[in-house]
Short mmCIF file of C-alpha atoms in Angstrom, two decimals:
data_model
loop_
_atom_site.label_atom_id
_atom_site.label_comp_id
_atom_site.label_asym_id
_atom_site.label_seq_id
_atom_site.Cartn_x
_atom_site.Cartn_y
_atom_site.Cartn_z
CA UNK A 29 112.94 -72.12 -79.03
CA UNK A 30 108.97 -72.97 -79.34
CA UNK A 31 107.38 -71.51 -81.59
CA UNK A 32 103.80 -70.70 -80.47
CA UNK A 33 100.92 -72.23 -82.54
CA UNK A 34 99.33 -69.49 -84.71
CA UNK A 35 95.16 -68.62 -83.82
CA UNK A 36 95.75 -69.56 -80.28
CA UNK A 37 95.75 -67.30 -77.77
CA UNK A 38 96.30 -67.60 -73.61
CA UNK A 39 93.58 -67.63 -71.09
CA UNK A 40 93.60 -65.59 -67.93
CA UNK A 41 94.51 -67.34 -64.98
CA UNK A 42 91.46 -68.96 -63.16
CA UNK A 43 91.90 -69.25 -59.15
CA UNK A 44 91.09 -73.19 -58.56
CA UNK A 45 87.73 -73.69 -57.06
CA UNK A 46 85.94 -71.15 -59.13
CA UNK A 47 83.48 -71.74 -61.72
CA UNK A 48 84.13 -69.86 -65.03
CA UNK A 49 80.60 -68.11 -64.75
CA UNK A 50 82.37 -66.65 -61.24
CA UNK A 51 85.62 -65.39 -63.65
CA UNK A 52 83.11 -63.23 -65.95
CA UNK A 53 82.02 -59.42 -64.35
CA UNK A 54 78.55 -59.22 -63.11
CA UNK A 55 75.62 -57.23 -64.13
CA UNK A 56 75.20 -53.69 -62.90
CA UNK A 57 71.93 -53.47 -61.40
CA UNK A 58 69.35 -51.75 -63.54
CA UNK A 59 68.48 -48.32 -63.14
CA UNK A 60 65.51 -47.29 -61.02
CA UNK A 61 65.01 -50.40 -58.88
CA UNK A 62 64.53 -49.94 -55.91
CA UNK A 63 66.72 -51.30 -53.27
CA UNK A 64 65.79 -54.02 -50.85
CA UNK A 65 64.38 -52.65 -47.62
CA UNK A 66 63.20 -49.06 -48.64
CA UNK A 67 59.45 -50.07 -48.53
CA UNK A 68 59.68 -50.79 -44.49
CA UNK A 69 62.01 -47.71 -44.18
CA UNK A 70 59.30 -45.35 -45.51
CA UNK A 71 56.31 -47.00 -43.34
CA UNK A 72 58.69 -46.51 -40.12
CA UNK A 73 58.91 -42.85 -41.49
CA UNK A 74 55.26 -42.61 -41.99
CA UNK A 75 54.46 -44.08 -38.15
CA UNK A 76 57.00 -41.31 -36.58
CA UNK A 77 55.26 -38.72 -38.30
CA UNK A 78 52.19 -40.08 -37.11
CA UNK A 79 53.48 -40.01 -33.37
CA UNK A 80 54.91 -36.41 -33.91
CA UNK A 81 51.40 -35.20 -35.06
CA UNK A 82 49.88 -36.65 -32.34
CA UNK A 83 52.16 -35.25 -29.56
CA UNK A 84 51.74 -32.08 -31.28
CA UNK A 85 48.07 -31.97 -31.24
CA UNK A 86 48.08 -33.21 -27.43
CA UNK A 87 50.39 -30.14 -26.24
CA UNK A 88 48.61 -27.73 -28.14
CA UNK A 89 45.52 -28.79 -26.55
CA UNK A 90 47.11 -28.69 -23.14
CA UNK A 91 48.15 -25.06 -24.18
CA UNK A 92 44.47 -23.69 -25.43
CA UNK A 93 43.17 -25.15 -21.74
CA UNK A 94 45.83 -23.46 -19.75
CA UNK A 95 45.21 -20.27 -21.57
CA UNK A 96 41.72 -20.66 -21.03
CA UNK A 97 42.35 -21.12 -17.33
CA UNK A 98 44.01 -18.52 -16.85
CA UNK A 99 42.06 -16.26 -18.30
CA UNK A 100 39.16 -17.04 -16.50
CA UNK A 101 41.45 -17.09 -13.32
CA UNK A 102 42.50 -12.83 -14.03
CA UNK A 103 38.80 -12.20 -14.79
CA UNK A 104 37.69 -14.09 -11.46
CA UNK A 105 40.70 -12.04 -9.80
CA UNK A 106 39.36 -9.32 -11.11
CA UNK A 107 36.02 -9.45 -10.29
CA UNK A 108 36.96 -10.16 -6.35
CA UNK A 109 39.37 -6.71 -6.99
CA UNK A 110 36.00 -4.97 -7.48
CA UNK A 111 34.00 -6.36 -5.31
CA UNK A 112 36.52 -6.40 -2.06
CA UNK A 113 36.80 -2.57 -2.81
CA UNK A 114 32.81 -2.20 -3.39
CA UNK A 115 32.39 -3.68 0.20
CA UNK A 116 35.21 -1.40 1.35
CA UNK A 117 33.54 1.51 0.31
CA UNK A 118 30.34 0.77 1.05
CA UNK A 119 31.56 0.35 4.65
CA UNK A 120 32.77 3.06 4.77
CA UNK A 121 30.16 5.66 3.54
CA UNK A 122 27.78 3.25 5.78
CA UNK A 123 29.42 5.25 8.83
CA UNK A 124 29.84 8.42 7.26
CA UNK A 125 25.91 8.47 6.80
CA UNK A 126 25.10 9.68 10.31
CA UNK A 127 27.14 12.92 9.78
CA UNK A 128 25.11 13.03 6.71
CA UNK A 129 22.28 13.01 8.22
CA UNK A 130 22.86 15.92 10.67
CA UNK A 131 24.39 17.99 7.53
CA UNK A 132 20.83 17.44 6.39
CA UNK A 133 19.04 18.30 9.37
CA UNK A 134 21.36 21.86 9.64
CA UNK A 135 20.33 22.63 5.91
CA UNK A 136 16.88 22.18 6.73
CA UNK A 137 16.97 24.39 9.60
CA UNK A 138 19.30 26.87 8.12
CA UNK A 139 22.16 26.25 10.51
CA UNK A 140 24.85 25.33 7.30
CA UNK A 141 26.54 28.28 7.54
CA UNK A 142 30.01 29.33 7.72
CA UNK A 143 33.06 27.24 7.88
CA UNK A 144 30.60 24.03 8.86
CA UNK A 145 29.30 24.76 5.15
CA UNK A 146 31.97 24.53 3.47
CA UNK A 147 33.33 21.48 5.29
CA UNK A 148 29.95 20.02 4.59
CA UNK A 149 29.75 20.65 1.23
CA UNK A 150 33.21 19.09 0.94
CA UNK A 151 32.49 15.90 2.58
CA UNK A 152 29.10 14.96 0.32
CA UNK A 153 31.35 16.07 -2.84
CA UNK A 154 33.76 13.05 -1.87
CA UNK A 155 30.96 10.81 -0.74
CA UNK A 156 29.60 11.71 -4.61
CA UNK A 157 32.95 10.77 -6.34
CA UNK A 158 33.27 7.53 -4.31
CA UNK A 159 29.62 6.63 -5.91
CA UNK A 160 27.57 7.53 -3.07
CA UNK A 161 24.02 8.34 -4.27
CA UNK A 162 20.88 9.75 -2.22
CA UNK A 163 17.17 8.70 -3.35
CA UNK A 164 14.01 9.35 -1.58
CA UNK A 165 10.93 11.88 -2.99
CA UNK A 166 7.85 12.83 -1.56
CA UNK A 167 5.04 11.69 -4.21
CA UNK A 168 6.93 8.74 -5.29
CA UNK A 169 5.34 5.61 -5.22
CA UNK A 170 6.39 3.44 -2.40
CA UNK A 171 8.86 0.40 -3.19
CA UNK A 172 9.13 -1.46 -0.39
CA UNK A 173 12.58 -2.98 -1.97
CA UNK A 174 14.09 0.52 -1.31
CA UNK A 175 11.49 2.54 1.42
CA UNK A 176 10.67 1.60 4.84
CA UNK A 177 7.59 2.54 6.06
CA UNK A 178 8.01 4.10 9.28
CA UNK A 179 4.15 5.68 9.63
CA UNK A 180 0.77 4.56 7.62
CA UNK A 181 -2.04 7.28 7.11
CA UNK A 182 -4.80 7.53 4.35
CA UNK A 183 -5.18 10.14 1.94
CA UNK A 184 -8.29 10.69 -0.61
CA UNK A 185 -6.19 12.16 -2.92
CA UNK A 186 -3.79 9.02 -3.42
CA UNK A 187 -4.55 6.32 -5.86
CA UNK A 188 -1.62 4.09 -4.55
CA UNK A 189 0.27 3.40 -1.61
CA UNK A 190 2.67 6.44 -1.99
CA UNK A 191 5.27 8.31 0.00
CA UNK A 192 4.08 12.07 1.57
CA UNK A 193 6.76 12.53 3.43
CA UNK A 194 10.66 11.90 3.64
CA UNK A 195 11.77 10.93 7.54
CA UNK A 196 15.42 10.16 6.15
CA UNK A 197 16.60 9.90 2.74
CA UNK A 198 17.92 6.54 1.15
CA UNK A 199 21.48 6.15 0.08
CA UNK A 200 22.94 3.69 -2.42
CA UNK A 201 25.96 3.22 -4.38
CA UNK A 202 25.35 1.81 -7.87
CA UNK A 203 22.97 -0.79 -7.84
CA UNK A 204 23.32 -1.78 -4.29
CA UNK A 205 21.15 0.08 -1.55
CA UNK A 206 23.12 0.48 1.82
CA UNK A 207 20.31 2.16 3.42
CA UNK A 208 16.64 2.52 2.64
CA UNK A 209 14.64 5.18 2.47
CA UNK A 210 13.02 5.80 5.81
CA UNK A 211 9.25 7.26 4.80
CA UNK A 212 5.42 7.99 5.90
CA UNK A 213 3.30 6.67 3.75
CA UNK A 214 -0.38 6.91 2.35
CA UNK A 215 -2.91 4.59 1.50
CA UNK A 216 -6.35 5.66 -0.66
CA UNK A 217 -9.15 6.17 1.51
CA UNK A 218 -11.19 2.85 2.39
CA UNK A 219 -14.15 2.56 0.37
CA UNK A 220 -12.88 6.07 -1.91
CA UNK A 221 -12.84 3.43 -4.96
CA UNK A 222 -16.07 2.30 -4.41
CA UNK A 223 -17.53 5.28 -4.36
CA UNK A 224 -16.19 6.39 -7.44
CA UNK A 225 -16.86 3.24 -9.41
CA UNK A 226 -20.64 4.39 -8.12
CA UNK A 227 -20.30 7.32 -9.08
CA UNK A 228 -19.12 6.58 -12.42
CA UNK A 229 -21.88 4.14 -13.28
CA UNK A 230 -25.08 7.20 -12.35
CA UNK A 231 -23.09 8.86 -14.52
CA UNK A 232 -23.12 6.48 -17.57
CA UNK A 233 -26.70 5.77 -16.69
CA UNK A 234 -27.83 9.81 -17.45
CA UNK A 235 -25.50 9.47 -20.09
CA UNK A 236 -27.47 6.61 -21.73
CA UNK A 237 -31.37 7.76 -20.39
CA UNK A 238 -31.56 6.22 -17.42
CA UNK A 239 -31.47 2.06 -16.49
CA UNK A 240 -34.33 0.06 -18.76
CA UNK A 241 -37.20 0.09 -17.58
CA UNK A 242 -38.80 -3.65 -17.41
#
């Protein structure tokens, strides 16, 4: 038998080829390093988001100009809604006003009377809901944006062109006139204002003693 040689102890196996450093375990890596690569990982991360936020904010701009659109399309609906049935209506009464006219013309005369009355009455009640309004006074001054003159006198008692009498009333609906009134009108007397600014100044003279005397 050998006897083995005291102090001396066996060696691992070492595959041929290998350096000894190779046989010994390597170093864990220390903690909190970080790994190779992260930094261009996080900037790739960082451009997405980028791209997201900018997709984001184009869409929701696209959104706020639809909306926009499309409000301004139901109001512009709207408004044509309104103003297609103003027209309609206002064509409407337009040939109803005749009839009005001889309705007035009976009242005046005393002929509404009867069943005629009450269907009279009837019709300007409706004409009244559906916005129909009448306008024209004697005494009023004349507007030639809503009076016609149909006859021309002068009057000494008138300080202004103004309406004596009424041939056929006015009608509008709203703001919008569908038929003028239809007048006579009245202008001051030629040479009244003279007269009075004449008159006037005697006046202030015997007021004051008389002119001065040179």
């Amino acid at each position: 038998m050998t006897e083995e040689t005291p102090g001396f102890e066996e060696k691992p196996d070492v595959p041929s080829g290998a350096t000894p450093d190779d046989a010994e375990p390597k170093a864990a890596p220390q903690e909190g390093a970080a790994p190779a690569g992260d930094g261009t990982a996080d900037a790739g991360l960082v451009a997405q988001l980028d791209q997201v936020r900018t997709a984001l904010s184009e869409r929701t701009t696209d959104l706020q100009r639809l909306q926009a659109e499309y409000q301004n399309y139901r109001r512009r609906v709207e408004r044509d809604r309104i103003t297609v049935k103003e027209i309609a209506i206002a064509n409407l009464l337009t040939e109803l006003l005749p009839v009005l006219d001889d309705i007035g013309r009976a009242r005046e005369h005393g002929e509404l009377v009867g069943g005629f009355k009450s269907v009279a009455e009837s019709l300007e009640t409706v004409a009244a809901k559906m916005g129909l309004q009448q306008f024209g006074k004697e005494g009023e001054p004349f507007d030639p944006t809503i009076h016609e003159a149909l006859m021309h006198s002068y009057a000494p008692d008138v300080t202004e062109t103004t309406c004596v009498a009424i041939l056929q009333p006015g009608y509008r609906i709203g703001e919008r006139t569908i038929r003028p009134a239809r007048v006579a009108v009245a202008e001051p007397q030629p040479g009244a204002q003279t007269v009075k600014d004449e008159g006037a100044e005697t006046a202030d003279d015997k007021e004051s003693g008389g002119p001065d005397e040179g």
